Amino acid sequence: MHSLNCLALLFSGPFEPVNLLHDASEFGWKIDETITETTVFVVILFIMTVVWMLWSVFMNGPTHKAVFEDGADFKSWRWTALIAALIFIVVDGPLLVHSTEFMWGTFFDFKGAEAKPGAVRIEVNAHQWAWNARYAGPDGTFNTADDIVVLNDIVVPQGAPVIFQITSTDVIHSFKIPNLRMMVDAVPGTVTRMWFQAKETGVFEIVCSQHCGANHYKMRGTVTVLPKAEYDRWAQVTSVNATRAFDSKDMEAHWGWDWAEHSRIE
Ligand SMILES: [Cu+2]
């Protein structure tokens, strides 16, 4: 990987691919590295193709006698298969291995993330055109009086996994936090999941990345990453306020679900 990253330096900053926002997450480098690796391979293949084409142009001048080939003979098949196999082994093979390792080892490891101390669980309900988010509160159970419910303004602690379960009440949206290198679609009738761990504090933008209607462009929010102690204080105060404001008859406000062990609501 080291040589690949050195090559990437030629056309981007160290480990930060061109045009990507600053990476504020613990594991975002795995996404960036996959993008860098893909870009390096694409550039190498592009240069090889251009050199090959230029070579054909300059070596085959007016004096060269053209030979017709329909490409159906064994020799052509053999060359095609060989080049395809080479590209698969050299380019797709490592990409497949690395990305699979990153996905199953980190990004799909919800059990591991939830087991870590201080992990925060958040339910997100997307709708035209805003993000509602619900925290279970001190009792650890969703849809009770002490739940914290926020609109477009999610607060999380630094250095702990934050696990989201996401759904939508109307159309398909996509919950994306570019600085934290995470995105997942919000699909009506289904609960999708994603998690990240912020390595630094700050305010980062949430955007909807599926065109979801006339005001899609307005569907933005923020994730504020606070130091752990500050987050705990915020959660405590906000939950007390939420408990006071709780109205058991306001059915529209009770949209939460039991935290799902798997990704679908039955
Ligand atoms: Cu949307």
mmCIF file of C-alpha atoms and ligand atoms in Angstrom:
data_model
loop_
_atom_site.group_PDB
_atom_site.id
_atom_site.type_symbol
_atom_site.label_atom_id
_atom_site.label_comp_id
_atom_site.label_asym_id
_atom_site.label_seq_id
_atom_site.Cartn_x
_atom_site.Cartn_y
_atom_site.Cartn_z
ATOM 1 C CA MET A 1 0.000 0.000 0.000
ATOM 2 C CA HIS A 2 2.891 2.300 0.737
ATOM 3 C CA SER A 3 3.986 2.561 -2.890
ATOM 4 C CA LEU A 4 0.387 3.265 -3.909
ATOM 5 C CA ASN A 5 0.143 6.114 -1.461
ATOM 6 C CA CYS A 6 3.453 7.526 -2.721
ATOM 7 C CA LEU A 7 2.038 7.449 -6.230
ATOM 8 C CA ALA A 8 -1.099 9.153 -4.993
ATOM 9 C CA LEU A 9 1.034 12.035 -3.730
ATOM 10 C CA LEU A 10 1.702 12.964 -7.344
ATOM 11 C CA PHE A 11 -1.857 14.109 -7.827
ATOM 12 C CA SER A 12 -3.295 14.655 -4.356
ATOM 13 C CA GLY A 13 -2.347 15.481 -0.794
ATOM 14 C CA PRO A 14 -0.994 12.758 1.479
ATOM 15 C CA PHE A 15 -3.795 10.209 2.088
ATOM 16 C CA GLU A 16 -6.507 12.771 1.276
ATOM 17 C CA PRO A 17 -7.863 12.213 -2.230
ATOM 18 C CA VAL A 18 -8.664 15.217 -4.380
ATOM 19 C CA ASN A 19 -11.982 16.954 -3.683
ATOM 20 C CA LEU A 20 -12.851 15.086 -0.509
ATOM 21 C CA LEU A 21 -13.710 17.086 2.581
ATOM 22 C CA HIS A 22 -11.551 16.862 5.673
ATOM 23 C CA ASP A 23 -11.843 13.439 7.318
ATOM 24 C CA ALA A 24 -12.957 13.787 10.954
ATOM 25 C CA SER A 25 -13.652 10.115 11.578
ATOM 26 C CA GLU A 26 -11.542 7.351 13.071
ATOM 27 C CA PHE A 27 -12.036 4.928 10.173
ATOM 28 C CA GLY A 28 -12.615 7.343 7.283
ATOM 29 C CA TRP A 29 -9.084 6.642 6.006
ATOM 30 C CA LYS A 30 -10.361 3.228 4.911
ATOM 31 C CA ILE A 31 -12.809 4.938 2.551
ATOM 32 C CA ASP A 32 -10.164 7.442 1.389
ATOM 33 C CA GLU A 33 -7.590 4.716 0.835
ATOM 34 C CA THR A 34 -10.047 2.711 -1.288
ATOM 35 C CA ILE A 35 -10.767 5.800 -3.396
ATOM 36 C CA THR A 36 -7.038 6.584 -3.710
ATOM 37 C CA GLU A 37 -6.257 2.994 -4.655
ATOM 38 C CA THR A 38 -8.978 3.021 -7.331
ATOM 39 C CA THR A 39 -7.771 6.386 -8.675
ATOM 40 C CA VAL A 40 -4.151 5.199 -8.882
ATOM 41 C CA PHE A 41 -5.156 2.082 -10.825
ATOM 42 C CA VAL A 42 -7.397 4.092 -13.159
ATOM 43 C CA VAL A 43 -4.570 6.584 -13.868
ATOM 44 C CA ILE A 44 -2.065 3.752 -14.530
ATOM 45 C CA LEU A 45 -4.519 1.995 -16.875
ATOM 46 C CA PHE A 46 -5.285 5.299 -18.620
ATOM 47 C CA ILE A 47 -1.576 6.020 -19.227
ATOM 48 C CA MET A 48 -0.981 2.468 -20.489
ATOM 49 C CA THR A 49 -3.929 2.754 -22.905
ATOM 50 C CA VAL A 50 -2.776 6.151 -24.227
ATOM 51 C CA VAL A 51 0.807 4.897 -24.726
ATOM 52 C CA TRP A 52 -0.514 1.813 -26.519
ATOM 53 C CA MET A 53 -2.727 3.932 -28.791
ATOM 54 C CA LEU A 54 0.083 6.401 -29.587
ATOM 55 C CA TRP A 55 2.398 3.497 -30.306
ATOM 56 C CA SER A 56 -0.183 2.071 -32.765
ATOM 57 C CA VAL A 57 -0.595 5.447 -34.481
ATOM 58 C CA PHE A 58 3.125 6.113 -34.926
ATOM 59 C CA MET A 59 4.246 2.588 -35.713
ATOM 60 C CA ASN A 60 1.559 2.018 -38.337
ATOM 61 C CA GLY A 61 2.374 4.705 -40.932
ATOM 62 C CA PRO A 62 1.273 4.826 -44.592
ATOM 63 C CA THR A 63 3.815 2.139 -45.551
ATOM 64 C CA HIS A 64 2.466 -0.381 -43.076
ATOM 65 C CA LYS A 65 0.301 -3.060 -44.635
ATOM 66 C CA ALA A 66 -2.890 -3.503 -42.615
ATOM 67 C CA VAL A 67 -3.913 -7.030 -41.637
ATOM 68 C CA PHE A 68 -7.580 -7.785 -41.111
ATOM 69 C CA GLU A 69 -8.552 -9.827 -38.063
ATOM 70 C CA ASP A 70 -12.153 -10.572 -37.022
ATOM 71 C CA GLY A 71 -11.039 -11.373 -33.463
ATOM 72 C CA ALA A 72 -12.746 -14.781 -33.445
ATOM 73 C CA ASP A 73 -9.634 -16.951 -33.706
ATOM 74 C CA PHE A 74 -8.041 -18.722 -30.771
ATOM 75 C CA LYS A 75 -5.089 -16.304 -30.586
ATOM 76 C CA SER A 76 -7.397 -13.281 -30.115
ATOM 77 C CA TRP A 77 -9.457 -15.090 -27.507
ATOM 78 C CA ARG A 78 -6.285 -16.050 -25.650
ATOM 79 C CA TRP A 79 -4.969 -12.470 -25.589
ATOM 80 C CA THR A 80 -8.331 -11.038 -24.534
ATOM 81 C CA ALA A 81 -8.665 -13.588 -21.737
ATOM 82 C CA LEU A 82 -5.073 -12.980 -20.610
ATOM 83 C CA ILE A 83 -5.436 -9.170 -20.443
ATOM 84 C CA ALA A 84 -8.824 -9.434 -18.717
ATOM 85 C CA ALA A 85 -7.397 -11.898 -16.171
ATOM 86 C CA LEU A 86 -4.364 -9.657 -15.571
ATOM 87 C CA ILE A 87 -6.534 -6.608 -14.929
ATOM 88 C CA PHE A 88 -8.778 -8.633 -12.640
ATOM 89 C CA ILE A 89 -5.856 -10.028 -10.648
ATOM 90 C CA VAL A 90 -3.814 -6.815 -10.444
ATOM 91 C CA VAL A 91 -6.620 -4.208 -10.151
ATOM 92 C CA ASP A 92 -9.931 -5.736 -9.051
ATOM 93 C CA GLY A 93 -8.375 -8.421 -6.850
ATOM 94 C CA PRO A 94 -6.646 -6.088 -4.327
ATOM 95 C CA LEU A 95 -9.617 -3.671 -4.431
ATOM 96 C CA LEU A 96 -12.005 -6.519 -3.654
ATOM 97 C CA VAL A 97 -9.804 -7.842 -0.833
ATOM 98 C CA HIS A 98 -9.252 -4.428 0.783
ATOM 99 C CA SER A 99 -12.828 -3.209 0.503
ATOM 100 C CA THR A 100 -14.235 -6.531 1.788
ATOM 101 C CA GLU A 101 -11.833 -6.394 4.712
ATOM 102 C CA PHE A 102 -12.868 -2.779 5.485
ATOM 103 C CA MET A 103 -16.597 -3.509 5.161
ATOM 104 C CA TRP A 104 -16.786 -6.702 7.224
ATOM 105 C CA GLY A 105 -13.994 -5.788 9.615
ATOM 106 C CA THR A 106 -15.229 -2.268 10.405
ATOM 107 C CA PHE A 107 -18.227 -0.712 8.722
ATOM 108 C CA PHE A 108 -20.568 -3.736 9.003
ATOM 109 C CA ASP A 109 -19.322 -4.637 12.477
ATOM 110 C CA PHE A 110 -22.356 -3.212 14.305
ATOM 111 C CA LYS A 111 -22.093 -5.770 17.119
ATOM 112 C CA GLY A 112 -18.492 -4.757 17.829
ATOM 113 C CA ALA A 113 -19.348 -1.037 17.675
ATOM 114 C CA GLU A 114 -22.346 -1.372 20.008
ATOM 115 C CA ALA A 115 -20.327 -3.397 22.514
ATOM 116 C CA LYS A 116 -17.753 -0.613 22.967
ATOM 117 C CA PRO A 117 -18.115 1.465 26.164
ATOM 118 C CA GLY A 118 -19.899 4.779 25.643
ATOM 119 C CA ALA A 119 -21.503 3.733 22.342
ATOM 120 C CA VAL A 120 -24.438 5.985 21.432
ATOM 121 C CA ARG A 121 -27.544 4.702 19.633
ATOM 122 C CA ILE A 122 -29.625 7.124 17.575
ATOM 123 C CA GLU A 123 -32.778 6.565 15.538
ATOM 124 C CA VAL A 124 -33.271 8.846 12.560
ATOM 125 C CA ASN A 125 -36.586 9.496 10.885
ATOM 126 C CA ALA A 126 -36.152 11.222 7.542
ATOM 127 C CA HIS A 127 -39.029 13.116 5.973
ATOM 128 C CA GLN A 128 -39.606 15.839 3.419
ATOM 129 C CA TRP A 129 -37.479 17.832 4.241
ATOM 130 C CA ALA A 130 -35.787 17.324 7.569
ATOM 131 C CA TRP A 131 -34.098 14.825 9.883
ATOM 132 C CA ASN A 132 -35.676 13.868 13.211
ATOM 133 C CA ALA A 133 -33.327 12.066 15.560
ATOM 134 C CA ARG A 134 -34.193 10.166 18.741
ATOM 135 C CA TYR A 135 -31.896 9.059 21.593
ATOM 136 C CA ALA A 136 -33.151 6.492 24.119
ATOM 137 C CA GLY A 137 -32.315 8.649 27.159
ATOM 138 C CA PRO A 138 -31.072 7.329 30.545
ATOM 139 C CA ASP A 139 -33.486 4.340 30.593
ATOM 140 C CA GLY A 140 -31.903 2.952 27.422
ATOM 141 C CA THR A 141 -35.328 2.225 25.855
ATOM 142 C CA PHE A 142 -36.614 4.027 22.791
ATOM 143 C CA ASN A 143 -40.063 5.623 22.689
ATOM 144 C CA THR A 144 -40.316 6.486 26.381
ATOM 145 C CA ALA A 145 -40.771 9.850 28.142
ATOM 146 C CA ASP A 146 -37.060 10.483 28.705
ATOM 147 C CA ASP A 147 -36.122 10.205 24.998
ATOM 148 C CA ILE A 148 -34.165 13.094 23.551
ATOM 149 C CA VAL A 149 -35.670 14.154 20.221
ATOM 150 C CA VAL A 150 -33.913 16.696 18.039
ATOM 151 C CA LEU A 151 -34.530 18.202 14.633
ATOM 152 C CA ASN A 152 -31.628 18.579 12.180
ATOM 153 C CA ASP A 153 -29.220 19.062 15.086
ATOM 154 C CA ILE A 154 -27.546 15.852 16.208
ATOM 155 C CA VAL A 155 -25.021 15.919 19.048
ATOM 156 C CA VAL A 156 -22.548 13.066 19.570
ATOM 157 C CA PRO A 157 -19.483 12.399 21.716
ATOM 158 C CA GLN A 158 -15.930 12.320 20.408
ATOM 159 C CA GLY A 159 -14.108 8.974 20.484
ATOM 160 C CA ALA A 160 -17.107 6.655 20.899
ATOM 161 C CA PRO A 161 -19.059 4.702 18.288
ATOM 162 C CA VAL A 162 -22.302 6.368 17.198
ATOM 163 C CA ILE A 163 -24.727 3.873 15.681
ATOM 164 C CA PHE A 164 -27.670 5.061 13.611
ATOM 165 C CA GLN A 165 -30.842 3.201 12.635
ATOM 166 C CA ILE A 166 -32.601 5.093 9.896
ATOM 167 C CA THR A 167 -35.965 5.066 8.196
ATOM 168 C CA SER A 168 -38.154 7.440 6.192
ATOM 169 C CA THR A 169 -41.843 8.323 6.423
ATOM 170 C CA ASP A 170 -42.341 9.394 2.827
ATOM 171 C CA VAL A 171 -39.830 8.926 0.025
ATOM 172 C CA ILE A 172 -36.270 7.599 -0.204
ATOM 173 C CA HIS A 173 -33.741 9.992 1.310
ATOM 174 C CA SER A 174 -30.049 9.433 1.948
ATOM 175 C CA PHE A 175 -28.415 10.312 5.244
ATOM 176 C CA LYS A 176 -24.916 11.523 4.431
ATOM 177 C CA ILE A 177 -22.217 13.087 6.596
ATOM 178 C CA PRO A 178 -19.281 13.713 4.232
ATOM 179 C CA ASN A 179 -16.769 14.709 6.943
ATOM 180 C CA LEU A 180 -17.465 11.471 8.775
ATOM 181 C CA ARG A 181 -17.309 9.397 5.580
ATOM 182 C CA MET A 182 -20.708 7.796 6.087
ATOM 183 C CA MET A 183 -23.890 7.566 4.071
ATOM 184 C CA VAL A 184 -26.904 5.262 3.981
ATOM 185 C CA ASP A 185 -30.292 5.491 2.290
ATOM 186 C CA ALA A 186 -33.395 6.178 4.387
ATOM 187 C CA VAL A 187 -36.056 3.873 2.938
ATOM 188 C CA PRO A 188 -39.763 3.843 3.946
ATOM 189 C CA GLY A 189 -40.732 0.565 5.672
ATOM 190 C CA THR A 190 -37.152 -0.473 6.314
ATOM 191 C CA VAL A 191 -34.516 0.337 8.898
ATOM 192 C CA THR A 192 -31.028 0.807 7.516
ATOM 193 C CA ARG A 193 -27.910 1.221 9.638
ATOM 194 C CA MET A 194 -24.552 2.958 9.711
ATOM 195 C CA TRP A 195 -22.004 3.911 12.345
ATOM 196 C CA PHE A 196 -18.960 6.102 12.759
ATOM 197 C CA GLN A 197 -16.570 7.222 15.428
ATOM 198 C CA ALA A 198 -15.479 10.863 15.393
ATOM 199 C CA LYS A 199 -11.812 11.423 16.130
ATOM 200 C CA GLU A 200 -12.142 15.187 16.591
ATOM 201 C CA THR A 201 -14.673 17.708 17.820
ATOM 202 C CA GLY A 202 -16.436 20.123 15.473
ATOM 203 C CA VAL A 203 -19.636 20.812 13.589
ATOM 204 C CA PHE A 204 -20.187 18.768 10.445
ATOM 205 C CA GLU A 205 -22.888 18.986 7.835
ATOM 206 C CA ILE A 206 -25.574 16.373 7.215
ATOM 207 C CA VAL A 207 -26.941 16.371 3.685
ATOM 208 C CA CYS A 208 -29.593 14.391 1.869
ATOM 209 C CA SER A 209 -27.954 12.731 -1.110
ATOM 210 C CA GLN A 210 -31.021 11.315 -2.877
ATOM 211 C CA HIS A 211 -33.117 13.747 -4.816
ATOM 212 C CA CYS A 212 -36.300 13.614 -2.726
ATOM 213 C CA GLY A 213 -38.515 16.449 -3.926
ATOM 214 C CA ALA A 214 -38.725 20.187 -4.480
ATOM 215 C CA ASN A 215 -36.924 21.182 -1.287
ATOM 216 C CA HIS A 216 -34.292 18.433 -1.369
ATOM 217 C CA TYR A 217 -31.566 21.060 -1.398
ATOM 218 C CA LYS A 218 -32.814 22.415 1.943
ATOM 219 C CA MET A 219 -32.601 19.051 3.668
ATOM 220 C CA ARG A 220 -29.530 19.640 5.713
ATOM 221 C CA GLY A 221 -28.586 19.360 9.351
ATOM 222 C CA THR A 222 -25.522 19.251 11.526
ATOM 223 C CA VAL A 223 -23.642 16.747 13.622
ATOM 224 C CA THR A 224 -21.911 18.439 16.533
ATOM 225 C CA VAL A 225 -19.099 16.384 18.012
ATOM 226 C CA LEU A 226 -18.435 17.325 21.651
ATOM 227 C CA PRO A 227 -15.819 16.089 24.129
ATOM 228 C CA LYS A 228 -17.284 13.149 26.095
ATOM 229 C CA ALA A 229 -17.917 15.091 29.358
ATOM 230 C CA GLU A 230 -19.669 17.921 27.522
ATOM 231 C CA TYR A 231 -21.782 15.463 25.558
ATOM 232 C CA ASP A 232 -22.833 13.691 28.780
ATOM 233 C CA ARG A 233 -23.868 17.012 30.271
ATOM 234 C CA TRP A 234 -25.843 17.930 27.138
ATOM 235 C CA ALA A 235 -27.592 14.523 27.101
ATOM 236 C CA GLN A 236 -28.512 14.780 30.762
ATOM 237 C CA VAL A 237 -29.956 18.297 30.572
ATOM 238 C CA THR A 238 -31.764 17.675 27.279
ATOM 239 C CA SER A 239 -33.313 14.472 28.566
ATOM 240 C CA VAL A 240 -34.618 16.207 31.710
ATOM 241 C CA ASN A 241 -36.189 18.911 29.542
ATOM 242 C CA ALA A 242 -37.658 16.300 27.195
ATOM 243 C CA THR A 243 -39.231 14.427 30.112
ATOM 244 C CA ARG A 244 -40.869 17.645 31.296
ATOM 245 C CA ALA A 245 -42.229 18.416 27.825
ATOM 246 C CA PHE A 246 -43.433 14.838 27.174
ATOM 247 C CA ASP A 247 -47.041 14.621 26.045
ATOM 248 C CA SER A 248 -48.376 11.071 25.939
ATOM 249 C CA LYS A 249 -51.324 12.143 23.746
ATOM 250 C CA ASP A 250 -49.154 13.674 21.023
ATOM 251 C CA MET A 251 -49.137 10.522 18.883
ATOM 252 C CA GLU A 252 -47.274 12.159 16.025
ATOM 253 C CA ALA A 253 -44.281 12.726 18.265
ATOM 254 C CA HIS A 254 -44.003 8.991 19.100
ATOM 255 C CA TRP A 255 -42.379 7.714 15.965
ATOM 256 C CA GLY A 256 -39.533 5.671 17.507
ATOM 257 C CA TRP A 257 -39.144 1.880 17.332
ATOM 258 C CA ASP A 258 -37.524 -0.811 19.460
ATOM 259 C CA TRP A 259 -33.816 -0.846 18.677
ATOM 260 C CA ALA A 260 -33.505 -3.527 16.002
ATOM 261 C CA GLU A 261 -30.818 -6.196 16.283
ATOM 262 C CA HIS A 262 -30.972 -6.596 12.544
ATOM 263 C CA SER A 263 -31.644 -4.130 9.761
ATOM 264 C CA ARG A 264 -35.381 -4.621 9.132
ATOM 265 C CA ILE A 265 -38.576 -3.867 11.009
ATOM 266 C CA GLU A 266 -40.862 -6.951 10.978
HETATM 267 CU CU CU B 1 -34.125 13.939 1.220
#
